Amino acid sequence: MKIEFRYHGKLSEVLGRNSEKLQVNSQNAGDLIRELILQKPQLKETTFQLAQKNKILKSEAPIEELDIDVFPPFSGG
Amino acid sequence: MFFHHFPEDEKVNRYQRHIQLAEVGAEGQAKLEAAKVLIVGAGGLGCPALQYLAAAGIGTIGIVDGDRVSLTNLQRQVLFDEKDIGLNKAERAKSKLEKFNSDIEIQSFPFHLGLENAEDILSKFDLVLDCTDNFVTRYLINDICVRINKPFVHGSLYKYEGQVSVFNYQNGPSYRCLFPNPPKAGDVPNCNEIGVLGVLPGIIGTIQATEAIKMILGLGEVLSGKLLHYDLLHHNQKILEFERNEELIAKIKESKNIELVDTDDCQLDVQISIEEITDLDKALLIDVRELDEFPRIEKANVSEIPLSQLTQMIGEIPSKGMKIFFCASGVRSNQALAVAKKENIPNCFSLLEGAEELENWIKK
């Protein structure tokens, strides 16, 4: 399936774009994180969480949406 | 310090617009007056949060910050003015806020929050606002708050985006439930290298103050188990739900000691310029150059500990008082700072300038 990933915070800079569609096969969030890092090795050293339908996904959560938000923590203050 | 306490009818007058709200009333205002709120970090987020909390009549406000005001702060840290440059932020903020509201008590803690003092300070307050600028302190606040059952309001920024959430509130999730793994050292840009639109901390810090006031008054819905993500460029807002991770919480509660995360980020925002040092004679200046490097600085309060021997000689650095490492250019002094931090020696700084500039400054 093709999922649109929306990158937030510094991830959009690391990847040079705010969003993109990627062909992925993962059925749950944990697998999807690993698959995303395989396709985007720049994310390997970063910390982030996936969200769908405005819910942060636990690793066993099934992927049901074709839009996924990718959020890093922010440190600035 | 002379506090001008207003008579009761003047108090009613001052907070009239609060008291007029049916959901707040005189009772609500009394709750604000009884509340004790601690703000960690009097920077971009802390300044606006402090202003609104003081204006709202929060009876006891604590401010923790070991940093000094610099010119680059004034673009967003709206409590400070040009005369404050070089002075401690917690103390300057306290003195400004006392002018805004002489009827509340403000306590300043003019040093960095660390393992050695965090639990003591946080325990004295009902509610904490995390207005810091680094992951080390954010995880420290979280872990202590989980252990002592203290709710805290998190606010953080990146360029044009901000995040707010309330952690550890009425058995809600903690920061680690949202982001279990702290970013690795290489994942975090040096805080001084990131730009930020000055109004962003104004918005996010004000939302943090909003959540604090709502919690005290029992108003509306608190952002517990919810991360508010705000994007200033498009005014996009998302509220993301997340759950408490019992396993992680139990781990924090049961672990023998709290450990600092090793994300080496803005915690090291303790680089200091000669001009920012208010009293050069009061600090201990530690020369970390090798003994054959020139010029040597001849001054009573200079101690010579080459970087190569620092670890062995670390016991010679007193924990009390301000310590400033210097070298030829500011590189080794930064490394010395990292060593001192690892050894948990508080109140250490790294001089931005080298020994030659220091010598010239002393001669002046």
Coordinates of C-alpha atoms in Angstrom, one line a residue:
Chain A
M1 CA 0.0 0.0 0.0
K2 CA 1.0 3.6 -0.5
I3 CA 1.1 5.7 2.6
E4 CA 1.5 9.4 2.8
F5 CA 4.0 10.3 5.5
R6 CA 3.8 13.9 7.0
Y7 CA 7.1 14.9 8.6
H8 CA 7.1 17.4 11.5
G9 CA 9.7 19.4 13.2
K10 CA 13.3 18.8 12.2
L11 CA 12.4 15.6 10.3
S12 CA 11.1 17.6 7.4
E13 CA 14.6 19.2 7.3
V14 CA 16.5 15.9 7.7
L15 CA 14.5 14.5 4.7
G16 CA 14.2 17.8 2.7
R17 CA 10.4 17.6 2.4
N18 CA 7.2 18.0 4.5
S19 CA 5.5 14.9 3.2
E20 CA 5.8 12.1 0.7
K21 CA 4.1 8.9 -0.5
L22 CA 5.9 5.7 0.1
Q23 CA 5.1 2.1 -0.9
V24 CA 5.2 0.0 2.3
N25 CA 4.0 -3.4 3.4
S26 CA 4.0 -3.2 7.2
Q27 CA 0.8 -4.2 9.1
N28 CA 1.6 -2.6 12.4
A29 CA 3.4 0.6 13.7
G30 CA 6.5 -1.1 15.0
D31 CA 7.2 -2.8 11.6
L32 CA 6.3 0.4 9.8
I33 CA 9.0 2.3 11.8
R34 CA 11.6 -0.2 10.8
E35 CA 10.4 -0.2 7.2
L36 CA 10.5 3.6 7.1
I37 CA 14.0 3.7 8.5
L38 CA 15.1 1.2 5.8
Q39 CA 13.8 3.4 3.1
K40 CA 15.0 6.6 4.8
P41 CA 18.3 5.8 6.5
Q42 CA 18.6 9.5 7.5
L43 CA 16.0 8.7 10.2
K44 CA 18.1 6.0 11.8
E45 CA 19.7 8.3 14.3
T46 CA 16.5 10.2 15.1
T47 CA 13.7 9.7 17.7
F48 CA 10.1 9.9 16.5
Q49 CA 6.6 8.5 16.9
L50 CA 4.0 7.7 14.3
A51 CA 0.4 8.9 14.6
Q52 CA -2.8 8.0 12.7
K53 CA -6.2 9.6 13.2
N54 CA -4.6 11.8 15.9
K55 CA -3.4 8.9 18.0
I56 CA 0.2 8.1 18.8
L57 CA 0.7 4.5 17.8
K58 CA 2.0 1.8 20.1
S59 CA 4.2 -0.6 18.2
E60 CA 1.6 -3.4 18.0
A61 CA -1.1 -1.0 16.7
P62 CA -2.4 -1.9 13.2
I63 CA -1.9 0.5 10.4
E64 CA -5.4 1.5 9.2
E65 CA -4.9 4.8 7.5
L66 CA -3.2 6.0 4.4
D67 CA -2.0 9.2 6.2
I68 CA 0.6 8.9 8.9
D69 CA 2.1 11.8 10.9
V70 CA 5.7 11.5 12.0
F71 CA 6.6 13.5 15.1
P72 CA 9.9 14.0 16.8
P73 CA 10.3 15.4 20.3
F74 CA 11.3 19.0 20.5
S75 CA 14.0 20.3 22.9
G76 CA 13.9 24.1 22.3
G77 CA 12.5 26.5 24.9
Chain B
M1 CA 12.4 42.6 50.8
F2 CA 9.3 44.8 51.4
F3 CA 6.1 43.3 50.2
H4 CA 3.2 45.6 49.8
H5 CA 0.1 43.5 50.7
F6 CA -3.1 44.9 49.4
P7 CA -6.2 45.0 51.5
E8 CA -8.9 42.6 50.7
D9 CA -11.1 44.9 48.7
E10 CA -8.2 45.9 46.5
K11 CA -7.5 42.3 45.9
V12 CA -11.1 41.9 44.8
N13 CA -10.6 44.8 42.5
R14 CA -7.4 43.5 41.1
Y15 CA -8.8 40.1 40.2
Q16 CA -12.3 41.3 39.4
R17 CA -12.3 39.9 35.9
H18 CA -11.5 36.5 37.2
I19 CA -14.0 36.7 40.0
Q20 CA -16.7 37.8 37.6
L21 CA -16.4 34.4 35.8
A22 CA -19.0 32.1 37.2
E23 CA -16.7 29.1 36.9
V24 CA -13.9 31.0 38.8
G25 CA -15.4 33.3 41.4
A26 CA -13.8 34.3 44.7
E27 CA -13.3 30.7 45.5
G28 CA -11.3 30.1 42.3
Q29 CA -9.2 33.1 42.9
A30 CA -8.5 31.8 46.4
K31 CA -7.3 28.6 44.8
L32 CA -4.9 30.5 42.6
E33 CA -3.6 32.4 45.6
A34 CA -3.0 29.1 47.5
A35 CA -1.2 27.5 44.6
K36 CA 2.6 27.0 44.4
V37 CA 3.9 26.8 40.9
L38 CA 7.5 26.2 39.9
I39 CA 8.8 27.3 36.5
V40 CA 12.0 25.6 35.4
G41 CA 13.7 27.8 32.8
A42 CA 13.1 31.6 32.6
G43 CA 13.8 31.7 28.9
G44 CA 11.6 32.0 25.8
L45 CA 8.8 29.8 27.3
G46 CA 9.3 30.8 30.9
C47 CA 9.1 34.5 30.5
P48 CA 5.5 34.7 29.1
A49 CA 4.3 31.9 31.4
L50 CA 5.7 33.8 34.4
Q51 CA 4.0 37.0 33.4
Y52 CA 0.6 35.5 33.1
L53 CA 0.9 33.3 36.3
A54 CA 2.1 36.4 38.3
A55 CA -0.7 38.5 36.8
A56 CA -3.3 35.8 37.6
G57 CA -2.3 35.9 41.3
I58 CA -0.6 32.5 41.8
G59 CA 0.4 32.9 45.4
T60 CA 3.8 31.3 45.3
I61 CA 6.0 31.2 42.2
G62 CA 9.4 29.6 42.0
I63 CA 11.9 30.2 39.2
V64 CA 14.9 28.0 38.5
D65 CA 17.5 29.2 36.0
G66 CA 21.3 29.3 36.2
D67 CA 21.7 31.2 32.9
R68 CA 22.5 34.8 32.5
V69 CA 20.7 37.2 30.2
S70 CA 22.5 37.8 26.9
L71 CA 21.7 40.2 24.0
T72 CA 20.5 37.3 21.8
N73 CA 17.8 36.4 24.4
L74 CA 16.0 39.8 24.1
Q75 CA 14.4 38.8 20.7
R76 CA 12.0 36.5 22.6
Q77 CA 12.6 36.6 26.4
V78 CA 10.2 39.4 27.0
L79 CA 10.8 39.8 30.8
F80 CA 14.3 41.2 30.2
D81 CA 15.8 44.4 29.0
E82 CA 19.2 45.6 27.9
K83 CA 20.2 46.5 31.5
D84 CA 19.7 42.8 32.5
I85 CA 22.5 41.5 30.2
G86 CA 25.0 39.5 32.2
L87 CA 22.7 39.0 35.1
N88 CA 21.1 35.8 36.3
K89 CA 17.7 35.2 34.7
A90 CA 15.9 33.7 37.8
E91 CA 16.9 36.7 39.8
R92 CA 16.0 39.3 37.2
A93 CA 12.7 37.6 36.5
K94 CA 11.9 37.7 40.2
S95 CA 12.6 41.3 40.5
K96 CA 10.5 42.2 37.4
L97 CA 7.6 40.1 38.5
E98 CA 7.6 41.7 42.0
K99 CA 6.9 45.0 40.3
F100 CA 4.0 43.5 38.4
N101 CA 2.4 41.9 41.4
S102 CA 3.7 42.8 44.9
D103 CA 1.0 40.6 46.5
I104 CA 2.5 37.2 45.6
E105 CA 5.7 35.5 46.8
I106 CA 8.4 34.8 44.3
Q107 CA 11.4 32.5 45.0
S108 CA 14.4 32.4 42.7
F109 CA 16.8 29.5 42.4
P110 CA 19.6 31.0 40.4
F111 CA 21.3 27.8 39.3
H112 CA 20.7 24.9 37.0
L113 CA 18.4 22.1 37.9
G114 CA 20.5 19.0 38.4
L115 CA 20.4 15.6 40.1
E116 CA 21.8 17.2 43.3
N117 CA 18.9 19.6 43.8
A118 CA 15.9 18.7 41.6
E119 CA 13.9 16.6 44.0
D120 CA 14.3 19.1 46.9
I121 CA 13.2 22.0 44.8
L122 CA 10.3 20.2 42.9
S123 CA 8.9 18.8 46.2
K124 CA 8.2 22.3 47.4
F125 CA 5.6 23.1 44.7
D126 CA 2.3 21.7 43.7
L127 CA 2.8 22.0 40.0
V128 CA 5.8 22.4 37.7
L129 CA 6.2 24.0 34.3
D130 CA 9.0 22.5 32.1
C131 CA 10.2 25.6 30.2
T132 CA 13.7 24.3 29.7
D133 CA 15.7 24.1 26.4
N134 CA 17.3 20.6 26.6
F135 CA 16.4 17.0 26.8
V136 CA 18.7 16.3 29.8
T137 CA 16.6 18.5 32.1
R138 CA 13.3 17.5 30.5
Y139 CA 13.9 13.8 31.3
L140 CA 15.2 14.7 34.7
I141 CA 12.0 16.7 35.5
N142 CA 9.9 13.9 34.2
D143 CA 11.6 11.2 36.2
I144 CA 11.6 13.2 39.5
C145 CA 7.9 14.2 38.9
V146 CA 6.9 10.5 38.4
R147 CA 8.7 9.5 41.6
I148 CA 7.2 12.2 43.7
N149 CA 3.7 12.2 42.0
K150 CA 3.9 15.8 40.7
P151 CA 2.1 16.9 37.6
F152 CA 4.0 19.1 35.1
V153 CA 3.2 21.1 32.0
H154 CA 5.6 20.4 29.2
G155 CA 6.3 23.0 26.5
S156 CA 8.9 22.7 23.7
L157 CA 9.8 24.3 20.4
Y158 CA 11.4 23.8 17.1
K159 CA 11.7 26.8 14.8
Y160 CA 8.0 27.4 13.8
E161 CA 6.4 24.5 15.7
G162 CA 5.6 23.9 19.3
Q163 CA 4.4 21.1 21.6
V164 CA 2.5 21.2 24.8
S165 CA 1.3 18.4 27.1
V166 CA 0.5 17.8 30.7
F167 CA 2.2 14.9 32.2
N168 CA 1.8 12.9 35.4
Y169 CA -1.6 14.4 36.1
Q170 CA -4.2 12.3 38.0
N171 CA -2.5 9.1 37.0
G172 CA -2.1 10.2 33.4
P173 CA 0.9 9.3 31.2
S174 CA 4.4 10.8 31.6
Y175 CA 6.9 12.2 29.1
R176 CA 8.6 8.9 28.7
C177 CA 5.2 7.3 27.8
L178 CA 5.2 9.6 24.8
F179 CA 8.9 9.5 24.0
P180 CA 10.5 6.5 25.8
N181 CA 13.9 6.9 24.2
P182 CA 15.7 10.2 24.6
P183 CA 17.3 11.4 21.4
K184 CA 20.9 10.4 20.9
A185 CA 23.6 13.0 21.3
G186 CA 24.1 13.3 17.5
D187 CA 20.4 13.7 16.9
V188 CA 20.3 17.1 18.6
P189 CA 21.6 20.2 17.0
N190 CA 23.4 22.6 19.3
C191 CA 20.7 24.9 20.6
N192 CA 22.6 28.0 19.7
E193 CA 22.4 26.9 16.0
I194 CA 18.6 26.7 15.8
G195 CA 16.6 29.8 14.9
V196 CA 13.2 30.4 16.3
L197 CA 10.6 33.0 15.5
G198 CA 10.4 35.1 18.7
V199 CA 6.7 34.9 19.1
L200 CA 6.5 31.1 19.1
P201 CA 7.7 30.7 22.7
G202 CA 5.3 33.5 23.5
I203 CA 2.4 31.4 22.2
I204 CA 3.6 28.1 23.6
G205 CA 4.6 29.5 27.0
T206 CA 1.2 31.1 27.3
I207 CA -0.5 27.8 26.6
Q208 CA 1.6 26.2 29.3
A209 CA 0.4 28.9 31.8
T210 CA -3.2 28.3 30.5
E211 CA -3.0 24.6 31.4
A212 CA -1.5 25.4 34.8
I213 CA -4.4 27.8 35.6
K214 CA -7.0 25.4 34.3
M215 CA -5.6 22.6 36.5
I216 CA -5.6 24.8 39.6
L217 CA -9.2 25.9 38.9
G218 CA -10.5 22.6 37.6
L219 CA -11.6 24.3 34.3
G220 CA -12.2 22.6 31.0
E221 CA -10.1 19.7 29.7
V222 CA -6.4 19.5 30.5
L223 CA -3.9 18.2 27.9
S224 CA -3.3 15.0 29.9
G225 CA -2.6 12.1 27.7
K226 CA -2.7 14.5 24.8
L227 CA 0.0 16.2 22.9
L228 CA -0.9 19.6 21.4
H229 CA 1.2 20.2 18.3
Y230 CA 1.1 23.7 16.9
D231 CA 2.5 24.9 13.6
L232 CA 2.7 28.7 13.5
L233 CA 3.2 29.0 9.7
H234 CA -0.2 27.6 8.8
H235 CA -1.9 27.7 12.3
N236 CA -2.3 24.0 12.0
Q237 CA -3.1 22.3 15.3
K238 CA -3.2 18.7 16.1
I239 CA -4.1 17.1 19.4
L240 CA -2.6 13.6 19.5
E241 CA -3.7 11.1 22.1
F242 CA -1.3 8.7 23.8
E243 CA -1.5 6.2 26.6
R244 CA 0.2 5.6 29.9
N245 CA 2.9 3.0 29.8
E246 CA 2.6 1.2 33.2
E247 CA 5.8 -0.7 32.7
L248 CA 7.9 2.4 32.1
I249 CA 6.3 4.3 35.0
A250 CA 7.0 1.4 37.3
K251 CA 10.6 1.3 36.1
I252 CA 11.1 4.9 36.9
K253 CA 9.5 4.6 40.3
E254 CA 11.4 1.5 41.3
S255 CA 14.9 2.3 40.0
K256 CA 17.3 3.0 42.8
N257 CA 18.8 6.2 41.4
I258 CA 17.7 8.6 38.8
E259 CA 20.1 8.8 35.9
L260 CA 20.6 11.7 33.6
V261 CA 20.0 10.8 29.9
D262 CA 23.1 11.2 27.9
T263 CA 21.7 13.5 25.2
D264 CA 24.4 16.1 25.4
D265 CA 22.4 19.1 24.3
C266 CA 21.7 22.6 25.6
Q267 CA 22.4 21.5 29.1
L268 CA 25.8 22.6 28.0
D269 CA 24.5 26.1 27.3
V270 CA 26.9 27.2 30.0
Q271 CA 29.3 28.9 27.7
I272 CA 30.1 32.3 29.0
S273 CA 31.7 35.4 27.6
I274 CA 34.1 37.5 29.6
E275 CA 31.6 40.4 29.3
E276 CA 28.9 38.3 31.0
I277 CA 30.9 37.6 34.1
T278 CA 29.7 40.0 36.7
D279 CA 32.5 39.5 39.1
L280 CA 35.7 38.0 37.7
D281 CA 37.3 37.9 41.2
K282 CA 34.5 35.8 42.7
A283 CA 34.6 32.9 40.3
L284 CA 37.2 30.2 40.3
L285 CA 39.0 30.3 36.9
I286 CA 40.4 27.0 35.9
D287 CA 43.1 27.0 33.3
V288 CA 42.9 23.6 31.4
R289 CA 45.8 24.3 29.1
E290 CA 49.0 22.4 29.5
L291 CA 51.5 24.0 31.9
D292 CA 53.9 25.1 29.1
E293 CA 51.3 27.2 27.2
F294 CA 51.5 30.9 27.3
P295 CA 50.4 33.5 28.4
R296 CA 49.9 32.2 31.9
I297 CA 47.3 34.1 33.8
E298 CA 48.6 35.4 37.1
K299 CA 45.6 35.8 39.4
A300 CA 44.8 34.6 42.9
N301 CA 41.6 32.8 41.8
V302 CA 43.2 30.9 38.9
S303 CA 43.7 27.2 39.3
E304 CA 45.8 25.2 36.8
I305 CA 44.4 21.8 35.9
P306 CA 45.5 20.7 32.4
L307 CA 42.6 18.9 30.6
S308 CA 44.9 15.8 30.3
Q309 CA 44.8 15.5 34.1
L310 CA 41.3 16.8 34.8
T311 CA 39.7 13.4 35.5
Q312 CA 42.4 12.4 38.1
M313 CA 42.3 15.9 39.7
I314 CA 38.5 16.3 39.6
G315 CA 38.4 16.1 43.4
E316 CA 40.2 19.4 43.6
I317 CA 37.3 21.3 42.1
P318 CA 35.0 22.6 44.8
S319 CA 31.2 22.0 44.3
K320 CA 30.4 25.4 45.8
G321 CA 30.7 28.6 43.8
M322 CA 31.0 29.5 40.1
K323 CA 33.7 27.7 38.2
I324 CA 34.9 28.9 34.7
F325 CA 37.1 26.7 32.6
F326 CA 39.3 28.4 30.0
C327 CA 41.9 27.4 27.5
A328 CA 43.5 28.9 24.4
S329 CA 40.4 29.1 22.2
G330 CA 37.3 27.7 24.0
V331 CA 37.6 24.1 22.7
R332 CA 39.3 22.4 25.5
S333 CA 37.3 24.4 28.1
N334 CA 34.2 22.9 26.5
Q335 CA 35.6 19.4 26.9
A336 CA 36.5 20.2 30.5
L337 CA 32.9 21.3 31.0
A338 CA 31.7 17.9 29.7
V339 CA 34.0 16.1 32.2
A340 CA 32.8 18.3 35.1
K341 CA 29.2 17.6 34.1
K342 CA 29.8 13.9 34.0
E343 CA 31.1 14.1 37.5
N344 CA 28.0 16.1 38.5
I345 CA 29.9 19.2 39.5
P346 CA 27.4 22.0 39.5
N347 CA 27.8 25.6 38.5
C348 CA 30.6 25.2 35.8
F349 CA 31.0 27.3 32.8
S350 CA 33.2 27.4 29.7
L351 CA 34.8 30.6 28.7
L352 CA 34.1 31.5 25.0
E353 CA 37.3 33.5 24.7
G354 CA 40.9 32.3 25.1
A355 CA 43.6 33.0 27.6
E356 CA 45.0 35.9 25.6
E357 CA 41.7 37.8 25.6
L358 CA 41.2 37.0 29.2
E359 CA 44.6 38.5 30.0
N360 CA 43.8 41.6 28.1
W361 CA 40.5 41.9 29.9
I362 CA 42.2 41.6 33.3
K363 CA 44.7 44.3 32.3
K364 CA 41.9 46.6 31.3

